[in-house]
Short mmCIF file of N, CA and C in Angstrom, two decimals:
data_model
loop_
_atom_site.label_atom_id
_atom_site.label_comp_id
_atom_site.label_asym_id
_atom_site.label_seq_id
_atom_site.Cartn_x
_atom_site.Cartn_y
_atom_site.Cartn_z
N ILE A 1 102.38 100.54 110.53
CA ILE A 1 103.54 100.87 109.71
C ILE A 1 104.06 99.64 108.97
N PRO A 2 104.07 98.42 109.58
CA PRO A 2 104.53 97.26 108.81
C PRO A 2 103.69 97.01 107.56
N ALA A 3 102.40 97.27 107.64
CA ALA A 3 101.53 97.09 106.47
C ALA A 3 101.91 98.09 105.38
N TYR A 4 102.23 99.31 105.80
CA TYR A 4 102.66 100.33 104.84
C TYR A 4 103.97 99.93 104.18
N GLU A 5 104.93 99.43 104.98
CA GLU A 5 106.23 98.99 104.44
C GLU A 5 106.04 97.83 103.47
N GLU A 6 105.17 96.92 103.83
CA GLU A 6 104.88 95.77 102.95
C GLU A 6 104.26 96.25 101.65
N SER A 7 103.35 97.20 101.74
CA SER A 7 102.72 97.76 100.55
C SER A 7 103.74 98.50 99.70
N GLN A 8 104.65 99.22 100.36
CA GLN A 8 105.70 99.94 99.64
C GLN A 8 106.63 98.96 98.91
N LYS A 9 106.98 97.86 99.57
CA LYS A 9 107.84 96.85 98.95
C LYS A 9 107.14 96.22 97.75
N ALA A 10 105.85 95.95 97.91
CA ALA A 10 105.08 95.37 96.80
C ALA A 10 105.05 96.33 95.62
N ALA A 11 104.86 97.62 95.91
CA ALA A 11 104.82 98.61 94.84
C ALA A 11 106.18 98.70 94.15
N GLU A 12 107.24 98.69 94.94
CA GLU A 12 108.60 98.73 94.37
C GLU A 12 108.86 97.48 93.54
N GLY A 13 108.38 96.35 94.03
CA GLY A 13 108.53 95.09 93.29
C GLY A 13 107.83 95.16 91.94
N LEU A 14 106.65 95.76 91.92
CA LEU A 14 105.91 95.91 90.66
C LEU A 14 106.63 96.86 89.72
N VAL A 15 107.19 97.94 90.25
CA VAL A 15 107.93 98.87 89.41
C VAL A 15 109.15 98.17 88.81
N LYS A 16 109.87 97.40 89.63
CA LYS A 16 111.04 96.66 89.13
C LYS A 16 110.62 95.63 88.10
N ALA A 17 109.54 94.91 88.38
CA ALA A 17 109.04 93.92 87.43
C ALA A 17 108.65 94.58 86.12
N GLN A 18 108.02 95.76 86.19
CA GLN A 18 107.63 96.49 84.98
C GLN A 18 108.87 96.91 84.19
N ASP A 19 109.89 97.41 84.89
CA ASP A 19 111.14 97.80 84.22
C ASP A 19 111.79 96.59 83.55
N ASP A 20 111.84 95.47 84.28
CA ASP A 20 112.41 94.24 83.71
C ASP A 20 111.63 93.78 82.49
N LEU A 21 110.31 93.89 82.59
CA LEU A 21 109.45 93.50 81.47
C LEU A 21 109.74 94.37 80.25
N GLU A 22 109.85 95.67 80.46
CA GLU A 22 110.13 96.57 79.34
C GLU A 22 111.48 96.24 78.70
N GLU A 23 112.46 95.90 79.52
CA GLU A 23 113.77 95.51 78.97
C GLU A 23 113.64 94.20 78.19
N SER A 24 112.88 93.25 78.72
CA SER A 24 112.65 91.98 78.02
C SER A 24 111.96 92.21 76.69
N GLU A 25 111.00 93.12 76.68
CA GLU A 25 110.29 93.43 75.43
C GLU A 25 111.22 94.03 74.39
N ARG A 26 112.13 94.91 74.83
CA ARG A 26 113.10 95.49 73.89
C ARG A 26 114.01 94.40 73.33
N GLU A 27 114.49 93.52 74.20
CA GLU A 27 115.36 92.43 73.76
C GLU A 27 114.61 91.50 72.81
N TYR A 28 113.35 91.22 73.14
CA TYR A 28 112.55 90.35 72.29
C TYR A 28 112.36 90.97 70.91
N THR A 29 112.12 92.26 70.87
CA THR A 29 111.92 92.96 69.59
C THR A 29 113.13 92.73 68.69
N ILE A 30 114.31 92.89 69.24
CA ILE A 30 115.54 92.71 68.45
C ILE A 30 115.76 91.24 68.12
N ASN A 31 115.65 90.38 69.14
CA ASN A 31 115.91 88.94 68.92
C ASN A 31 114.92 88.31 67.97
N SER A 32 113.64 88.68 68.10
CA SER A 32 112.65 88.08 67.20
C SER A 32 112.85 88.57 65.77
N ALA A 33 113.26 89.83 65.61
CA ALA A 33 113.54 90.33 64.26
C ALA A 33 114.70 89.55 63.64
N ARG A 34 115.74 89.30 64.42
CA ARG A 34 116.86 88.49 63.92
C ARG A 34 116.40 87.08 63.55
N ARG A 35 115.62 86.48 64.46
CA ARG A 35 115.15 85.12 64.19
C ARG A 35 114.24 85.09 62.97
N ASN A 36 113.35 86.09 62.84
CA ASN A 36 112.45 86.13 61.68
C ASN A 36 113.24 86.28 60.39
N LYS A 37 114.29 87.07 60.42
CA LYS A 37 115.15 87.20 59.25
C LYS A 37 115.78 85.85 58.91
N GLU A 38 116.27 85.14 59.92
CA GLU A 38 116.88 83.83 59.70
C GLU A 38 115.84 82.82 59.23
N ILE A 39 114.65 82.88 59.78
CA ILE A 39 113.57 81.98 59.36
C ILE A 39 113.27 82.19 57.88
N ALA A 40 113.18 83.45 57.47
CA ALA A 40 112.91 83.76 56.05
C ALA A 40 114.04 83.23 55.18
N ARG A 41 115.29 83.41 55.61
CA ARG A 41 116.42 82.92 54.84
C ARG A 41 116.37 81.39 54.74
N LEU A 42 116.08 80.72 55.84
CA LEU A 42 116.02 79.26 55.85
C LEU A 42 114.88 78.75 54.95
N ARG A 43 113.76 79.44 54.97
CA ARG A 43 112.64 79.03 54.12
C ARG A 43 112.99 79.20 52.64
N ASP A 44 113.68 80.31 52.32
CA ASP A 44 114.15 80.50 50.94
C ASP A 44 115.13 79.41 50.56
N GLU A 45 116.04 79.11 51.47
CA GLU A 45 117.03 78.06 51.22
C GLU A 45 116.32 76.73 50.97
N ALA A 46 115.33 76.46 51.78
CA ALA A 46 114.59 75.20 51.63
C ALA A 46 113.86 75.15 50.29
N ALA A 47 113.30 76.27 49.89
CA ALA A 47 112.54 76.30 48.65
C ALA A 47 113.43 76.17 47.42
N GLU A 48 114.65 76.68 47.52
CA GLU A 48 115.52 76.73 46.34
C GLU A 48 116.53 75.60 46.27
N ASN A 49 116.76 74.92 47.36
CA ASN A 49 117.80 73.90 47.39
C ASN A 49 117.31 72.61 46.73
N PRO A 50 118.05 72.09 45.77
CA PRO A 50 117.61 70.85 45.12
C PRO A 50 117.80 69.62 46.02
N ASP A 51 118.67 69.72 47.01
CA ASP A 51 118.93 68.61 47.92
C ASP A 51 117.82 68.57 48.98
N VAL A 52 116.99 67.54 48.91
CA VAL A 52 115.82 67.46 49.78
C VAL A 52 116.22 67.37 51.25
N THR A 53 117.29 66.65 51.56
CA THR A 53 117.70 66.54 52.97
C THR A 53 118.13 67.91 53.51
N LYS A 54 118.76 68.72 52.68
CA LYS A 54 119.13 70.08 53.11
C LYS A 54 117.89 70.94 53.28
N ARG A 55 116.89 70.72 52.43
CA ARG A 55 115.63 71.44 52.56
C ARG A 55 115.00 71.12 53.91
N MET A 56 114.95 69.84 54.22
CA MET A 56 114.32 69.40 55.45
C MET A 56 115.08 69.93 56.66
N LYS A 57 116.40 69.93 56.59
CA LYS A 57 117.21 70.44 57.69
C LYS A 57 116.95 71.93 57.90
N ALA A 58 116.86 72.69 56.81
CA ALA A 58 116.59 74.13 56.90
C ALA A 58 115.23 74.38 57.53
N LEU A 59 114.23 73.60 57.15
CA LEU A 59 112.89 73.79 57.73
C LEU A 59 112.86 73.42 59.21
N LYS A 60 113.58 72.40 59.60
CA LYS A 60 113.63 72.03 61.02
C LYS A 60 114.24 73.16 61.83
N GLU A 61 115.29 73.78 61.30
CA GLU A 61 115.92 74.91 61.99
C GLU A 61 114.95 76.09 62.06
N ALA A 62 114.20 76.32 60.99
CA ALA A 62 113.20 77.39 60.99
C ALA A 62 112.14 77.13 62.06
N GLN A 63 111.73 75.88 62.19
CA GLN A 63 110.76 75.52 63.22
C GLN A 63 111.31 75.80 64.62
N ARG A 64 112.57 75.45 64.82
CA ARG A 64 113.20 75.67 66.13
C ARG A 64 113.21 77.16 66.47
N LEU A 65 113.53 77.99 65.48
CA LEU A 65 113.55 79.43 65.70
C LEU A 65 112.14 79.98 65.96
N GLU A 66 111.16 79.44 65.26
CA GLU A 66 109.76 79.83 65.50
C GLU A 66 109.38 79.51 66.95
N GLU A 67 109.80 78.34 67.42
CA GLU A 67 109.51 77.96 68.80
C GLU A 67 110.15 78.93 69.78
N GLU A 68 111.40 79.33 69.51
CA GLU A 68 112.06 80.31 70.38
C GLU A 68 111.26 81.60 70.43
N ASN A 69 110.80 82.06 69.28
CA ASN A 69 109.99 83.27 69.24
C ASN A 69 108.74 83.12 70.10
N LEU A 70 108.04 82.00 69.95
CA LEU A 70 106.81 81.79 70.71
C LEU A 70 107.10 81.75 72.20
N LYS A 71 108.10 80.98 72.59
CA LYS A 71 108.39 80.85 74.02
C LYS A 71 108.70 82.21 74.64
N GLU A 72 109.50 83.00 73.94
CA GLU A 72 109.85 84.32 74.46
C GLU A 72 108.62 85.23 74.47
N GLU A 73 107.84 85.19 73.40
CA GLU A 73 106.64 86.02 73.32
C GLU A 73 105.64 85.65 74.41
N LEU A 74 105.44 84.35 74.62
CA LEU A 74 104.50 83.91 75.66
C LEU A 74 104.99 84.29 77.05
N LYS A 75 106.28 84.14 77.28
CA LYS A 75 106.86 84.51 78.58
C LYS A 75 106.60 85.98 78.87
N ILE A 76 106.80 86.83 77.87
CA ILE A 76 106.56 88.26 78.03
C ILE A 76 105.08 88.53 78.27
N ALA A 77 104.22 87.90 77.49
CA ALA A 77 102.77 88.11 77.64
C ALA A 77 102.30 87.65 79.01
N GLN A 78 102.83 86.54 79.49
CA GLN A 78 102.45 86.04 80.81
C GLN A 78 102.90 87.00 81.91
N GLU A 79 104.12 87.52 81.75
CA GLU A 79 104.64 88.46 82.75
C GLU A 79 103.84 89.76 82.71
N ARG A 80 103.49 90.24 81.52
CA ARG A 80 102.68 91.45 81.38
C ARG A 80 101.34 91.25 82.10
N LEU A 81 100.73 90.09 81.89
CA LEU A 81 99.45 89.78 82.54
C LEU A 81 99.62 89.68 84.05
N ARG A 82 100.67 89.01 84.49
CA ARG A 82 100.91 88.85 85.93
C ARG A 82 101.05 90.22 86.60
N ILE A 83 101.84 91.10 85.97
CA ILE A 83 102.06 92.44 86.54
C ILE A 83 100.75 93.21 86.58
N ARG A 84 99.98 93.15 85.50
CA ARG A 84 98.72 93.91 85.45
C ARG A 84 97.74 93.39 86.50
N GLU A 85 97.68 92.08 86.66
CA GLU A 85 96.78 91.51 87.68
C GLU A 85 97.25 91.91 89.08
N ALA A 86 98.57 91.91 89.29
CA ALA A 86 99.11 92.31 90.60
C ALA A 86 98.82 93.78 90.89
N GLN A 87 98.93 94.62 89.86
CA GLN A 87 98.62 96.04 90.04
C GLN A 87 97.15 96.23 90.39
N ALA A 88 96.30 95.52 89.68
CA ALA A 88 94.86 95.63 89.94
C ALA A 88 94.54 95.17 91.36
N LYS A 89 95.19 94.10 91.78
CA LYS A 89 94.96 93.58 93.13
C LYS A 89 95.47 94.57 94.17
N LYS A 90 96.67 95.11 93.95
CA LYS A 90 97.27 96.08 94.88
C LYS A 90 96.39 97.32 95.00
N ASP A 91 95.90 97.78 93.85
CA ASP A 91 95.06 98.98 93.83
C ASP A 91 93.60 98.69 94.15
N LYS A 92 93.30 97.41 94.34
CA LYS A 92 91.91 96.99 94.56
C LYS A 92 91.00 97.53 93.45
N ASP A 93 91.53 97.39 92.22
CA ASP A 93 90.84 97.93 91.04
C ASP A 93 90.01 96.81 90.40
N THR A 94 88.72 96.93 90.49
CA THR A 94 87.81 95.94 89.91
C THR A 94 86.95 96.57 88.82
N SER A 95 87.44 97.66 88.28
CA SER A 95 86.67 98.37 87.25
C SER A 95 86.55 97.54 85.99
N ASP A 96 85.53 97.86 85.22
CA ASP A 96 85.34 97.17 83.94
C ASP A 96 86.52 97.42 83.01
N GLU A 97 87.06 98.62 83.07
CA GLU A 97 88.20 98.95 82.21
C GLU A 97 89.39 98.02 82.49
N THR A 98 89.66 97.82 83.77
CA THR A 98 90.78 96.93 84.15
C THR A 98 90.46 95.49 83.76
N LYS A 99 89.26 95.06 84.01
CA LYS A 99 88.87 93.70 83.64
C LYS A 99 88.99 93.50 82.13
N ASN A 100 88.58 94.50 81.37
CA ASN A 100 88.70 94.42 79.91
C ASN A 100 90.16 94.36 79.48
N GLU A 101 90.98 95.16 80.13
CA GLU A 101 92.41 95.18 79.81
C GLU A 101 93.05 93.81 80.09
N ILE A 102 92.71 93.23 81.22
CA ILE A 102 93.24 91.91 81.57
C ILE A 102 92.72 90.85 80.61
N ALA A 103 91.46 90.94 80.24
CA ALA A 103 90.89 89.99 79.28
C ALA A 103 91.60 90.11 77.93
N LYS A 104 91.88 91.35 77.50
CA LYS A 104 92.59 91.56 76.24
C LYS A 104 94.00 90.95 76.31
N MET A 105 94.66 91.10 77.45
CA MET A 105 96.00 90.52 77.60
C MET A 105 95.95 88.99 77.50
N ARG A 106 94.94 88.40 78.10
CA ARG A 106 94.79 86.94 78.00
C ARG A 106 94.53 86.53 76.55
N ALA A 107 93.69 87.30 75.88
CA ALA A 107 93.39 87.02 74.47
C ALA A 107 94.65 87.16 73.62
N ASP A 108 95.46 88.17 73.91
CA ASP A 108 96.71 88.36 73.17
C ASP A 108 97.64 87.15 73.34
N MET A 109 97.67 86.59 74.56
CA MET A 109 98.47 85.39 74.79
C MET A 109 97.97 84.24 73.92
N LEU A 110 96.67 84.07 73.89
CA LEU A 110 96.09 82.99 73.09
C LEU A 110 96.34 83.20 71.61
N LYS A 111 96.27 84.46 71.15
CA LYS A 111 96.55 84.76 69.74
C LYS A 111 98.01 84.47 69.40
N ALA A 112 98.90 84.75 70.33
CA ALA A 112 100.32 84.45 70.10
C ALA A 112 100.52 82.94 69.92
N GLU A 113 99.83 82.16 70.75
CA GLU A 113 99.90 80.70 70.60
C GLU A 113 99.31 80.26 69.28
N GLN A 114 98.18 80.83 68.92
CA GLN A 114 97.53 80.49 67.65
C GLN A 114 98.46 80.78 66.48
N THR A 115 99.07 81.95 66.48
CA THR A 115 99.98 82.34 65.41
C THR A 115 101.14 81.36 65.32
N TYR A 116 101.67 80.98 66.47
CA TYR A 116 102.77 80.01 66.49
C TYR A 116 102.31 78.69 65.88
N TYR A 117 101.18 78.17 66.34
CA TYR A 117 100.74 76.87 65.84
C TYR A 117 100.44 76.90 64.35
N GLU A 118 99.88 78.00 63.88
CA GLU A 118 99.62 78.13 62.45
C GLU A 118 100.93 78.15 61.66
N GLY A 119 101.90 78.91 62.15
CA GLY A 119 103.21 78.94 61.49
C GLY A 119 103.90 77.60 61.56
N HIS A 120 103.80 76.95 62.70
CA HIS A 120 104.41 75.62 62.87
C HIS A 120 103.77 74.62 61.91
N ARG A 121 102.45 74.68 61.81
CA ARG A 121 101.74 73.76 60.91
C ARG A 121 102.14 74.00 59.46
N LYS A 122 102.28 75.26 59.09
CA LYS A 122 102.68 75.60 57.72
C LYS A 122 104.09 75.06 57.43
N LEU A 123 105.00 75.26 58.36
CA LEU A 123 106.36 74.74 58.18
C LEU A 123 106.35 73.21 58.15
N GLN A 124 105.51 72.60 58.98
CA GLN A 124 105.43 71.14 59.00
C GLN A 124 104.89 70.60 57.69
N LYS A 125 103.92 71.30 57.10
CA LYS A 125 103.40 70.89 55.79
C LYS A 125 104.50 70.96 54.73
N GLU A 126 105.29 72.03 54.76
CA GLU A 126 106.41 72.15 53.82
C GLU A 126 107.39 71.01 54.05
N TYR A 127 107.70 70.75 55.30
CA TYR A 127 108.63 69.69 55.66
C TYR A 127 108.11 68.35 55.13
N ASN A 128 106.84 68.07 55.36
CA ASN A 128 106.24 66.81 54.89
C ASN A 128 106.29 66.71 53.37
N ARG A 129 106.05 67.84 52.70
CA ARG A 129 106.10 67.84 51.23
C ARG A 129 107.51 67.49 50.76
N TYR A 130 108.51 68.09 51.39
CA TYR A 130 109.90 67.81 51.00
C TYR A 130 110.26 66.36 51.32
N GLN A 131 109.72 65.87 52.42
CA GLN A 131 109.97 64.48 52.79
C GLN A 131 109.38 63.55 51.72
N LYS A 132 108.18 63.85 51.26
CA LYS A 132 107.56 63.04 50.19
C LYS A 132 108.38 63.12 48.92
N GLU A 133 108.90 64.34 48.63
CA GLU A 133 109.75 64.48 47.46
C GLU A 133 111.00 63.61 47.59
N ALA A 134 111.55 63.54 48.79
CA ALA A 134 112.75 62.73 49.01
C ALA A 134 112.44 61.27 48.75
N ILE A 135 111.30 60.83 49.29
CA ILE A 135 110.90 59.43 49.10
C ILE A 135 110.62 59.17 47.62
N SER A 136 109.93 60.09 46.99
CA SER A 136 109.63 59.97 45.57
C SER A 136 110.92 59.96 44.76
N GLY A 137 111.87 60.83 45.15
CA GLY A 137 113.16 60.87 44.47
C GLY A 137 113.89 59.55 44.59
N LEU A 138 113.80 58.95 45.77
CA LEU A 138 114.44 57.64 45.95
C LEU A 138 113.77 56.60 45.07
N SER A 139 112.46 56.67 44.98
CA SER A 139 111.73 55.73 44.12
C SER A 139 112.16 55.89 42.67
N LYS A 140 112.30 57.14 42.24
CA LYS A 140 112.73 57.39 40.86
C LYS A 140 114.14 56.87 40.63
N GLU A 141 115.01 57.07 41.62
CA GLU A 141 116.38 56.54 41.50
C GLU A 141 116.36 55.02 41.39
N ARG A 142 115.54 54.40 42.22
CA ARG A 142 115.44 52.93 42.17
C ARG A 142 114.92 52.47 40.81
N GLN A 143 113.91 53.19 40.29
CA GLN A 143 113.37 52.83 38.98
C GLN A 143 114.45 52.93 37.91
N GLU A 144 115.27 53.97 37.98
CA GLU A 144 116.37 54.12 37.02
C GLU A 144 117.37 52.97 37.17
N ILE A 145 117.67 52.61 38.40
CA ILE A 145 118.59 51.49 38.63
C ILE A 145 118.02 50.21 38.04
N TYR A 146 116.72 49.96 38.30
CA TYR A 146 116.09 48.76 37.75
C TYR A 146 116.09 48.78 36.23
N LYS A 147 115.84 49.93 35.63
CA LYS A 147 115.87 50.04 34.16
C LYS A 147 117.27 49.70 33.65
N ASN A 148 118.28 50.25 34.32
CA ASN A 148 119.66 49.97 33.91
C ASN A 148 119.99 48.49 34.04
N ILE A 149 119.54 47.89 35.13
CA ILE A 149 119.79 46.46 35.34
C ILE A 149 119.08 45.65 34.25
N ASP A 150 117.83 46.01 33.96
CA ASP A 150 117.09 45.31 32.91
C ASP A 150 117.79 45.45 31.56
N ALA A 151 118.26 46.67 31.27
CA ALA A 151 118.96 46.89 30.00
C ALA A 151 120.24 46.07 29.94
N GLN A 152 120.97 46.02 31.04
CA GLN A 152 122.20 45.22 31.08
C GLN A 152 121.89 43.74 30.95
N LEU A 153 120.80 43.31 31.55
CA LEU A 153 120.39 41.92 31.44
C LEU A 153 120.03 41.57 30.00
N GLU A 154 119.27 42.44 29.35
CA GLU A 154 118.91 42.21 27.95
C GLU A 154 120.17 42.19 27.08
N GLU A 155 121.09 43.09 27.37
CA GLU A 155 122.35 43.13 26.61
C GLU A 155 123.13 41.84 26.81
N ALA A 156 123.15 41.35 28.05
CA ALA A 156 123.86 40.11 28.34
C ALA A 156 123.20 38.93 27.64
N LYS A 157 121.86 38.91 27.59
CA LYS A 157 121.14 37.84 26.89
C LYS A 157 121.47 37.87 25.40
N ALA A 158 121.49 39.10 24.84
CA ALA A 158 121.81 39.22 23.41
C ALA A 158 123.24 38.73 23.15
N LYS A 159 124.18 39.08 24.00
CA LYS A 159 125.57 38.63 23.84
C LYS A 159 125.66 37.11 23.97
N LYS A 160 124.89 36.56 24.89
CA LYS A 160 124.90 35.11 25.08
C LYS A 160 124.35 34.42 23.83
N ALA A 161 123.26 35.00 23.27
CA ALA A 161 122.68 34.43 22.05
C ALA A 161 123.68 34.53 20.91
N ASN A 162 124.36 35.67 20.77
CA ASN A 162 125.39 35.83 19.73
C ASN A 162 126.52 34.84 19.94
N LEU A 163 126.92 34.65 21.17
CA LEU A 163 128.00 33.72 21.48
C LEU A 163 127.58 32.29 21.13
N ALA A 164 126.35 31.95 21.44
CA ALA A 164 125.85 30.61 21.09
C ALA A 164 125.86 30.43 19.59
N THR A 165 125.44 31.44 18.84
CA THR A 165 125.45 31.36 17.38
C THR A 165 126.87 31.21 16.87
N LEU A 166 127.78 31.99 17.41
CA LEU A 166 129.20 31.88 17.01
C LEU A 166 129.75 30.49 17.33
N ASN A 167 129.41 29.95 18.47
CA ASN A 167 129.87 28.59 18.84
C ASN A 167 129.35 27.55 17.84
N LYS A 168 128.10 27.70 17.41
CA LYS A 168 127.55 26.76 16.44
C LYS A 168 128.32 26.85 15.14
N ILE A 169 128.64 28.08 14.71
CA ILE A 169 129.39 28.29 13.47
C ILE A 169 130.78 27.67 13.60
N VAL A 170 131.42 27.91 14.76
CA VAL A 170 132.77 27.37 14.98
C VAL A 170 132.70 25.85 14.99
N ASP A 171 131.68 25.28 15.60
CA ASP A 171 131.56 23.82 15.65
C ASP A 171 131.38 23.23 14.26
N LYS A 172 130.74 23.93 13.35
CA LYS A 172 130.54 23.45 12.00
C LYS A 172 131.82 23.50 11.21
N VAL A 173 132.67 24.44 11.55
CA VAL A 173 133.90 24.61 10.77
C VAL A 173 134.88 23.61 11.15
#
């Protein structure tokens, strides 16, 4: 009877874990949709904002939200796999169908990671491009400053030459 009670508790634990997982999946569906909406808004903001530092800040926030999506998605996928493996073990199910199902779950976890890394890399490329634009913008600003300084220097030289000419005229008078 103790073995039966232990088996019953394990089965109840799996049912509770499955219910919790389903609730987590529902929450993830809503939360990830919200985050994806915000990510899209931030990417638009980054693309349209002329201020490079604001672009970079928006992309960093988008990356953070992408990470939240991945972490939550991976946590759910890991729990789904854990529950399925526990069910198979409890049922002593070694069928090809179950093995295939578990293999597919593992592959889905890896695909979720791949999708995250691809999205992260894409956002990082955008971030790097904006960073280069910021540096380039600073270089252009510096070039403008140097041009202005050179123009002011030439103007000062011309005034000095005019002043020297005027002094010579005054000295003759």
